[in-house]
Amino acid sequence: MKNIKSLLLTIIVLALGSGAYAQKVLTIDEAMALALKNNFDISVSKSEAAISATNNTAGAAGMLPSINLTGSGNYALKQTGSKASENEEYTNQQNGIATLNAGAELSWTIFDGGKMFVAKSKLNEIEALGEIRYKQQVLQTLADVISAYYNVVKQKQQLAAIEQIIKYNSERVTIAETAFKTGSKSKTDLLQAKIDLNVNQQNAINQKTAIETARRELARKLVTDSNFDVSSEVTFNYTPDRDELNQRIYTQNATIQAFEKQLAIEKLQLKENYRTLLPQVNLSGGYYFQHITNNNFDADNRSQSRSLWPQIGASMVIPIFRAGNLQRQVALSKIEVDIAQYNLENTRNQVNTELLNALNTFESQQQLLTIEKENNELARENLDISLQRMRLGEATSLEVRMAQNDFEESATRLTNYRYALKIAETRLKQLLGEL
């Protein structure tokens, strides 16, 4: 009785322990949240967007004055010799002169043809572009995570299909072995069934390796360890409306938004370069302090002077000729605007093509998946019937093997179509910025 109690206690402890160390099932939403938190590409893009935001200040646009404190100090040791007449000797005199200067200076461009306001608008657009590029990186990373997540699901479903094949193959071996022992079938049927079983068991081993590889790749994108599992199911509840997507693609696509911002930036750069042709007015001002100490070492006396004074000024710069550089910059900016416009139109055309291709892929994968679901059920039923006929001695080993191969190929296609449909759905959502 004591031994039985100890055994039961051991079983309970082991059961609790296995539950504690069981892999956590990671949902797709949890995987995406981890990516947003940990992914290095997203972190880099977020930091780059922060740089654009940090640079967007009135000071960077040239709107604010600059104020400086200045200071300097000098000490000079001066020795002079003098004589009243030719017959007299030189009389030497040493002076130590210490000079201390300090001041506060202000310089301010109060008019530059409106260039500073254009520059501030350009900084606003650059900051907005940084946010859009951050959004692009988030969308791309999430799409990669979704693809990696459902690749693990796909590999697991493929393993489940192989395990079903092994189950059918094991039954086939049992039937062939019984038939061989009774003398109703030759040994070649049994040998072929065992060979096929061994191949399927090898496939299962390779498939487990593929699962671990896919899991580690997902973990890399999530920047976490691979001690997790994923759901084995793939849900489909997305029904895109072709007309609606065609209307929204130009306003919601992040790539188009980025090129629109780039065009706006180039136009502002052109306007900014035009403003450099206008006069510039600068104000300057300061308040200064000077202290001078003069030590006459020979006469043993010291004199000091101190000065305080303000100073204001103004200047105007009118560009007349700068080796044609200002006109060259304007001409180059016009070309950059044209390039940005071409890039935008090309991107719109490309994104529209990608949308149409993604919609066609989504619809075709839906149709293929529907057909393959039915085909898989038919292949399963055909294999069940073939095995039953083999038990009754009415079917050959070749017939059962063909039915088994049909079911195996159908299971593989079914898994691939599920994955392809989910990727097509993800691509559509990525194009619309809706991941």
PDB file of C-alpha atoms in Angstrom, residues 135-344:
ATOM      1  CA  LYS A 135       4.594  52.879 -40.623  1.00  0.00           C
ATOM      2  CA  GLN A 136       6.003  51.159 -43.725  1.00  0.00           C
ATOM      3  CA  GLN A 137       8.529  49.285 -41.607  1.00  0.00           C
ATOM      4  CA  VAL A 138       5.849  48.266 -39.112  1.00  0.00           C
ATOM      5  CA  LEU A 139       3.637  46.954 -41.927  1.00  0.00           C
ATOM      6  CA  GLN A 140       6.524  45.062 -43.533  1.00  0.00           C
ATOM      7  CA  THR A 141       7.626  43.554 -40.225  1.00  0.00           C
ATOM      8  CA  LEU A 142       4.083  42.495 -39.326  1.00  0.00           C
ATOM      9  CA  ALA A 143       3.658  40.950 -42.783  1.00  0.00           C
ATOM     10  CA  ASP A 144       6.921  39.040 -42.289  1.00  0.00           C
ATOM     11  CA  VAL A 145       5.792  37.884 -38.834  1.00  0.00           C
ATOM     12  CA  ILE A 146       2.413  36.728 -40.160  1.00  0.00           C
ATOM     13  CA  SER A 147       4.150  34.840 -42.965  1.00  0.00           C
ATOM     14  CA  ALA A 148       6.601  33.240 -40.525  1.00  0.00           C
ATOM     15  CA  TYR A 149       3.835  32.394 -38.026  1.00  0.00           C
ATOM     16  CA  TYR A 150       1.635  30.669 -40.580  1.00  0.00           C
ATOM     17  CA  ASN A 151       4.652  28.918 -42.034  1.00  0.00           C
ATOM     18  CA  VAL A 152       5.010  27.202 -38.650  1.00  0.00           C
ATOM     19  CA  VAL A 153       1.287  26.388 -38.797  1.00  0.00           C
ATOM     20  CA  LYS A 154       1.730  25.053 -42.318  1.00  0.00           C
ATOM     21  CA  GLN A 155       4.624  22.813 -41.294  1.00  0.00           C
ATOM     22  CA  LYS A 156       2.612  21.501 -38.325  1.00  0.00           C
ATOM     23  CA  GLN A 157      -0.359  20.739 -40.555  1.00  0.00           C
ATOM     24  CA  GLN A 158       1.963  18.965 -42.947  1.00  0.00           C
ATOM     25  CA  LEU A 159       3.268  16.847 -40.059  1.00  0.00           C
ATOM     26  CA  ALA A 160      -0.311  16.020 -39.040  1.00  0.00           C
ATOM     27  CA  ALA A 161      -1.002  14.894 -42.607  1.00  0.00           C
ATOM     28  CA  ILE A 162       2.133  12.725 -42.611  1.00  0.00           C
ATOM     29  CA  GLU A 163       1.081  11.173 -39.302  1.00  0.00           C
ATOM     30  CA  GLN A 164      -2.292  10.334 -40.850  1.00  0.00           C
ATOM     31  CA  ILE A 165      -0.488   8.720 -43.765  1.00  0.00           C
ATOM     32  CA  ILE A 166       1.654   6.727 -41.316  1.00  0.00           C
ATOM     33  CA  LYS A 167      -1.510   5.551 -39.573  1.00  0.00           C
ATOM     34  CA  TYR A 168      -3.017   4.387 -42.870  1.00  0.00           C
ATOM     35  CA  ASN A 169       0.318   2.903 -43.927  1.00  0.00           C
ATOM     36  CA  SER A 170       0.619   0.974 -40.651  1.00  0.00           C
ATOM     37  CA  GLU A 171      -2.841  -0.466 -41.225  1.00  0.00           C
ATOM     38  CA  ARG A 172      -1.792  -1.383 -44.743  1.00  0.00           C
ATOM     39  CA  VAL A 173       1.274  -3.213 -43.367  1.00  0.00           C
ATOM     40  CA  THR A 174      -0.931  -5.120 -40.914  1.00  0.00           C
ATOM     41  CA  ILE A 175      -3.321  -6.167 -43.682  1.00  0.00           C
ATOM     42  CA  ALA A 176      -0.455  -7.160 -46.007  1.00  0.00           C
ATOM     43  CA  GLU A 177       1.233  -9.116 -43.210  1.00  0.00           C
ATOM     44  CA  THR A 178      -1.970 -11.031 -42.445  1.00  0.00           C
ATOM     45  CA  ALA A 179      -2.522 -11.726 -46.133  1.00  0.00           C
ATOM     46  CA  PHE A 180       1.052 -12.976 -46.514  1.00  0.00           C
ATOM     47  CA  LYS A 181       0.740 -15.281 -43.502  1.00  0.00           C
ATOM     48  CA  THR A 182      -2.469 -16.757 -44.865  1.00  0.00           C
ATOM     49  CA  GLY A 183      -0.891 -17.149 -48.273  1.00  0.00           C
ATOM     50  CA  SER A 184      -3.417 -14.960 -50.083  1.00  0.00           C
ATOM     51  CA  LYS A 185      -0.823 -12.323 -51.035  1.00  0.00           C
ATOM     52  CA  SER A 186       2.833 -12.392 -51.995  1.00  0.00           C
ATOM     53  CA  LYS A 187       5.596 -11.094 -49.784  1.00  0.00           C
ATOM     54  CA  THR A 188       6.309  -8.241 -52.203  1.00  0.00           C
ATOM     55  CA  ASP A 189       3.072  -6.533 -51.120  1.00  0.00           C
ATOM     56  CA  LEU A 190       4.227  -6.691 -47.502  1.00  0.00           C
ATOM     57  CA  LEU A 191       7.734  -5.478 -48.333  1.00  0.00           C
ATOM     58  CA  GLN A 192       6.417  -2.555 -50.385  1.00  0.00           C
ATOM     59  CA  ALA A 193       4.044  -1.559 -47.594  1.00  0.00           C
ATOM     60  CA  LYS A 194       6.912  -1.603 -45.076  1.00  0.00           C
ATOM     61  CA  ILE A 195       9.154   0.404 -47.436  1.00  0.00           C
ATOM     62  CA  ASP A 196       6.431   3.020 -47.840  1.00  0.00           C
ATOM     63  CA  LEU A 197       5.950   3.111 -44.065  1.00  0.00           C
ATOM     64  CA  ASN A 198       9.671   3.675 -43.492  1.00  0.00           C
ATOM     65  CA  VAL A 199       9.709   6.483 -46.063  1.00  0.00           C
ATOM     66  CA  ASN A 200       6.767   8.166 -44.357  1.00  0.00           C
ATOM     67  CA  GLN A 201       8.454   7.848 -40.970  1.00  0.00           C
ATOM     68  CA  GLN A 202      11.539   9.497 -42.465  1.00  0.00           C
ATOM     69  CA  ASN A 203       9.309  12.233 -43.829  1.00  0.00           C
ATOM     70  CA  ALA A 204       7.900  12.761 -40.348  1.00  0.00           C
ATOM     71  CA  ILE A 205      11.406  13.173 -38.901  1.00  0.00           C
ATOM     72  CA  ASN A 206      12.326  15.669 -41.612  1.00  0.00           C
ATOM     73  CA  GLN A 207       9.057  17.502 -41.083  1.00  0.00           C
ATOM     74  CA  LYS A 208       9.736  17.897 -37.354  1.00  0.00           C
ATOM     75  CA  THR A 209      13.072  19.459 -38.270  1.00  0.00           C
ATOM     76  CA  ALA A 210      11.267  21.804 -40.669  1.00  0.00           C
ATOM     77  CA  ILE A 211       8.888  22.814 -37.864  1.00  0.00           C
ATOM     78  CA  GLU A 212      11.751  23.667 -35.527  1.00  0.00           C
ATOM     79  CA  THR A 213      13.515  25.639 -38.260  1.00  0.00           C
ATOM     80  CA  ALA A 214      10.339  27.607 -38.981  1.00  0.00           C
ATOM     81  CA  ARG A 215       9.759  28.175 -35.258  1.00  0.00           C
ATOM     82  CA  ARG A 216      13.286  29.516 -34.771  1.00  0.00           C
ATOM     83  CA  GLU A 217      12.861  31.867 -37.743  1.00  0.00           C
ATOM     84  CA  LEU A 218       9.662  33.205 -36.190  1.00  0.00           C
ATOM     85  CA  ALA A 219      11.428  33.580 -32.838  1.00  0.00           C
ATOM     86  CA  ARG A 220      14.207  35.552 -34.558  1.00  0.00           C
ATOM     87  CA  LYS A 221      11.701  38.025 -35.947  1.00  0.00           C
ATOM     88  CA  LEU A 222      10.045  38.319 -32.525  1.00  0.00           C
ATOM     89  CA  VAL A 223      13.425  38.611 -30.749  1.00  0.00           C
ATOM     90  CA  THR A 224      12.468  35.932 -28.256  1.00  0.00           C
ATOM     91  CA  ASP A 225      13.306  32.310 -27.532  1.00  0.00           C
ATOM     92  CA  SER A 226      11.607  29.523 -29.460  1.00  0.00           C
ATOM     93  CA  ASN A 227      10.040  27.893 -26.403  1.00  0.00           C
ATOM     94  CA  PHE A 228       6.505  28.367 -27.677  1.00  0.00           C
ATOM     95  CA  ASP A 229       3.964  26.628 -29.839  1.00  0.00           C
ATOM     96  CA  VAL A 230       1.470  28.031 -32.323  1.00  0.00           C
ATOM     97  CA  SER A 231      -2.115  27.194 -33.092  1.00  0.00           C
ATOM     98  CA  SER A 232      -2.626  24.507 -35.715  1.00  0.00           C
ATOM     99  CA  GLU A 233      -5.667  26.219 -37.194  1.00  0.00           C
ATOM    100  CA  VAL A 234      -5.889  28.883 -39.873  1.00  0.00           C
ATOM    101  CA  THR A 235      -8.993  31.059 -39.776  1.00  0.00           C
ATOM    102  CA  PHE A 236     -10.350  32.949 -42.773  1.00  0.00           C
ATOM    103  CA  ASN A 237     -12.816  35.773 -42.150  1.00  0.00           C
ATOM    104  CA  TYR A 238     -11.599  38.371 -44.641  1.00  0.00           C
ATOM    105  CA  THR A 239     -13.831  39.312 -47.553  1.00  0.00           C
ATOM    106  CA  PRO A 240     -12.296  42.095 -49.652  1.00  0.00           C
ATOM    107  CA  ASP A 241     -14.483  44.292 -51.834  1.00  0.00           C
ATOM    108  CA  ARG A 242     -12.692  44.910 -55.126  1.00  0.00           C
ATOM    109  CA  ASP A 243     -14.361  48.264 -55.886  1.00  0.00           C
ATOM    110  CA  GLU A 244     -13.848  49.562 -52.357  1.00  0.00           C
ATOM    111  CA  LEU A 245     -10.171  48.603 -52.331  1.00  0.00           C
ATOM    112  CA  ASN A 246      -9.629  50.286 -55.703  1.00  0.00           C
ATOM    113  CA  GLN A 247     -11.030  53.505 -54.247  1.00  0.00           C
ATOM    114  CA  ARG A 248      -9.056  53.415 -50.996  1.00  0.00           C
ATOM    115  CA  ILE A 249      -5.679  52.234 -52.262  1.00  0.00           C
ATOM    116  CA  TYR A 250      -4.448  55.686 -53.347  1.00  0.00           C
ATOM    117  CA  THR A 251      -5.204  57.339 -50.013  1.00  0.00           C
ATOM    118  CA  GLN A 252      -4.221  54.508 -47.653  1.00  0.00           C
ATOM    119  CA  ASN A 253      -1.172  52.906 -49.230  1.00  0.00           C
ATOM    120  CA  ALA A 254       1.931  53.831 -47.215  1.00  0.00           C
ATOM    121  CA  THR A 255       4.290  53.677 -50.198  1.00  0.00           C
ATOM    122  CA  ILE A 256       2.159  56.152 -52.153  1.00  0.00           C
ATOM    123  CA  GLN A 257       1.949  58.385 -49.077  1.00  0.00           C
ATOM    124  CA  ALA A 258       5.743  58.354 -48.769  1.00  0.00           C
ATOM    125  CA  PHE A 259       6.257  59.434 -52.388  1.00  0.00           C
ATOM    126  CA  GLU A 260       3.588  62.130 -52.012  1.00  0.00           C
ATOM    127  CA  LYS A 261       5.505  63.534 -49.058  1.00  0.00           C
ATOM    128  CA  GLN A 262       8.756  63.327 -51.016  1.00  0.00           C
ATOM    129  CA  LEU A 263       7.171  65.371 -53.815  1.00  0.00           C
ATOM    130  CA  ALA A 264       5.944  67.954 -51.294  1.00  0.00           C
ATOM    131  CA  ILE A 265       9.452  68.188 -49.823  1.00  0.00           C
ATOM    132  CA  GLU A 266      11.038  68.731 -53.244  1.00  0.00           C
ATOM    133  CA  LYS A 267       8.512  71.466 -54.060  1.00  0.00           C
ATOM    134  CA  LEU A 268       9.308  73.222 -50.794  1.00  0.00           C
ATOM    135  CA  GLN A 269      13.019  72.855 -51.498  1.00  0.00           C
ATOM    136  CA  LEU A 270      12.466  74.579 -54.853  1.00  0.00           C
ATOM    137  CA  LYS A 271      10.560  77.373 -53.140  1.00  0.00           C
ATOM    138  CA  GLU A 272      13.329  77.674 -50.549  1.00  0.00           C
ATOM    139  CA  ASN A 273      15.957  77.995 -53.273  1.00  0.00           C
ATOM    140  CA  TYR A 274      13.919  80.733 -54.957  1.00  0.00           C
ATOM    141  CA  ARG A 275      13.901  82.664 -51.671  1.00  0.00           C
ATOM    142  CA  THR A 276      17.711  82.703 -51.590  1.00  0.00           C
ATOM    143  CA  LEU A 277      17.533  85.151 -54.522  1.00  0.00           C
ATOM    144  CA  LEU A 278      15.815  87.744 -52.288  1.00  0.00           C
ATOM    145  CA  PRO A 279      17.502  90.235 -49.920  1.00  0.00           C
ATOM    146  CA  GLN A 280      18.349  89.267 -46.352  1.00  0.00           C
ATOM    147  CA  VAL A 281      18.178  91.626 -43.382  1.00  0.00           C
ATOM    148  CA  ASN A 282      20.155  90.895 -40.210  1.00  0.00           C
ATOM    149  CA  LEU A 283      20.097  92.571 -36.818  1.00  0.00           C
ATOM    150  CA  SER A 284      23.012  92.469 -34.419  1.00  0.00           C
ATOM    151  CA  GLY A 285      23.514  93.790 -30.940  1.00  0.00           C
ATOM    152  CA  GLY A 286      25.753  93.426 -27.976  1.00  0.00           C
ATOM    153  CA  TYR A 287      26.762  94.667 -24.565  1.00  0.00           C
ATOM    154  CA  TYR A 288      30.470  94.766 -23.840  1.00  0.00           C
ATOM    155  CA  PHE A 289      32.766  95.210 -20.863  1.00  0.00           C
ATOM    156  CA  GLN A 290      36.494  96.025 -20.832  1.00  0.00           C
ATOM    157  CA  HIS A 291      38.882  96.342 -17.890  1.00  0.00           C
ATOM    158  CA  ILE A 292      42.506  97.495 -18.318  1.00  0.00           C
ATOM    159  CA  THR A 293      45.153  97.487 -15.588  1.00  0.00           C
ATOM    160  CA  ASN A 294      48.494  99.252 -16.230  1.00  0.00           C
ATOM    161  CA  ASN A 295      51.298  98.523 -13.748  1.00  0.00           C
ATOM    162  CA  ASN A 296      54.333 100.823 -13.904  1.00  0.00           C
ATOM    163  CA  PHE A 297      56.966  98.787 -12.086  1.00  0.00           C
ATOM    164  CA  ASP A 298      59.627 101.522 -12.050  1.00  0.00           C
ATOM    165  CA  ALA A 299      57.370 104.234 -10.679  1.00  0.00           C
ATOM    166  CA  ASP A 300      55.589 101.673  -8.516  1.00  0.00           C
ATOM    167  CA  ASN A 301      52.130 102.833  -9.465  1.00  0.00           C
ATOM    168  CA  ARG A 302      49.055 101.308 -11.077  1.00  0.00           C
ATOM    169  CA  SER A 303      46.319 102.778 -13.210  1.00  0.00           C
ATOM    170  CA  GLN A 304      43.011 101.121 -14.070  1.00  0.00           C
ATOM    171  CA  SER A 305      40.277 101.846 -16.563  1.00  0.00           C
ATOM    172  CA  ARG A 306      36.864 100.242 -17.041  1.00  0.00           C
ATOM    173  CA  SER A 307      34.440 100.559 -19.940  1.00  0.00           C
ATOM    174  CA  LEU A 308      30.836  99.416 -20.483  1.00  0.00           C
ATOM    175  CA  TRP A 309      28.969 100.031 -23.728  1.00  0.00           C
ATOM    176  CA  PRO A 310      26.055  98.688 -25.784  1.00  0.00           C
ATOM    177  CA  GLN A 311      26.151  98.248 -29.522  1.00  0.00           C
ATOM    178  CA  ILE A 312      23.449  97.656 -32.119  1.00  0.00           C
ATOM    179  CA  GLY A 313      23.606  97.273 -35.854  1.00  0.00           C
ATOM    180  CA  ALA A 314      21.823  96.114 -38.946  1.00  0.00           C
ATOM    181  CA  SER A 315      22.952  94.741 -42.260  1.00  0.00           C
ATOM    182  CA  MET A 316      21.400  93.863 -45.566  1.00  0.00           C
ATOM    183  CA  VAL A 317      22.637  91.316 -48.081  1.00  0.00           C
ATOM    184  CA  ILE A 318      21.356  91.497 -51.644  1.00  0.00           C
ATOM    185  CA  PRO A 319      22.510  88.607 -53.833  1.00  0.00           C
ATOM    186  CA  ILE A 320      23.741  89.940 -57.158  1.00  0.00           C
ATOM    187  CA  PHE A 321      26.083  87.351 -58.594  1.00  0.00           C
ATOM    188  CA  ARG A 322      27.454  84.196 -56.983  1.00  0.00           C
ATOM    189  CA  ALA A 323      29.001  82.460 -59.946  1.00  0.00           C
ATOM    190  CA  GLY A 324      25.555  81.298 -61.029  1.00  0.00           C
ATOM    191  CA  ASN A 325      25.234  78.930 -58.039  1.00  0.00           C
ATOM    192  CA  LEU A 326      21.831  80.214 -56.935  1.00  0.00           C
ATOM    193  CA  GLN A 327      20.352  79.780 -60.404  1.00  0.00           C
ATOM    194  CA  ARG A 328      21.967  76.352 -60.658  1.00  0.00           C
ATOM    195  CA  GLN A 329      20.381  75.267 -57.361  1.00  0.00           C
ATOM    196  CA  VAL A 330      16.960  76.436 -58.585  1.00  0.00           C
ATOM    197  CA  ALA A 331      17.394  74.523 -61.851  1.00  0.00           C
ATOM    198  CA  LEU A 332      18.431  71.369 -59.989  1.00  0.00           C
ATOM    199  CA  SER A 333      15.444  71.677 -57.656  1.00  0.00           C
ATOM    200  CA  LYS A 334      13.105  71.851 -60.648  1.00  0.00           C
ATOM    201  CA  ILE A 335      14.607  68.601 -61.924  1.00  0.00           C
ATOM    202  CA  GLU A 336      14.203  67.000 -58.479  1.00  0.00           C
ATOM    203  CA  VAL A 337      10.519  68.007 -58.475  1.00  0.00           C
ATOM    204  CA  ASP A 338      10.060  66.358 -61.874  1.00  0.00           C
ATOM    205  CA  ILE A 339      11.806  63.196 -60.659  1.00  0.00           C
ATOM    206  CA  ALA A 340       9.625  63.073 -57.526  1.00  0.00           C
ATOM    207  CA  GLN A 341       6.505  63.499 -59.682  1.00  0.00           C
ATOM    208  CA  TYR A 342       7.585  60.668 -62.002  1.00  0.00           C
ATOM    209  CA  ASN A 343       8.336  58.436 -59.013  1.00  0.00           C
ATOM    210  CA  LEU A 344       4.912  59.152 -57.539  1.00  0.00           C
TER     211      LEU A 344
END
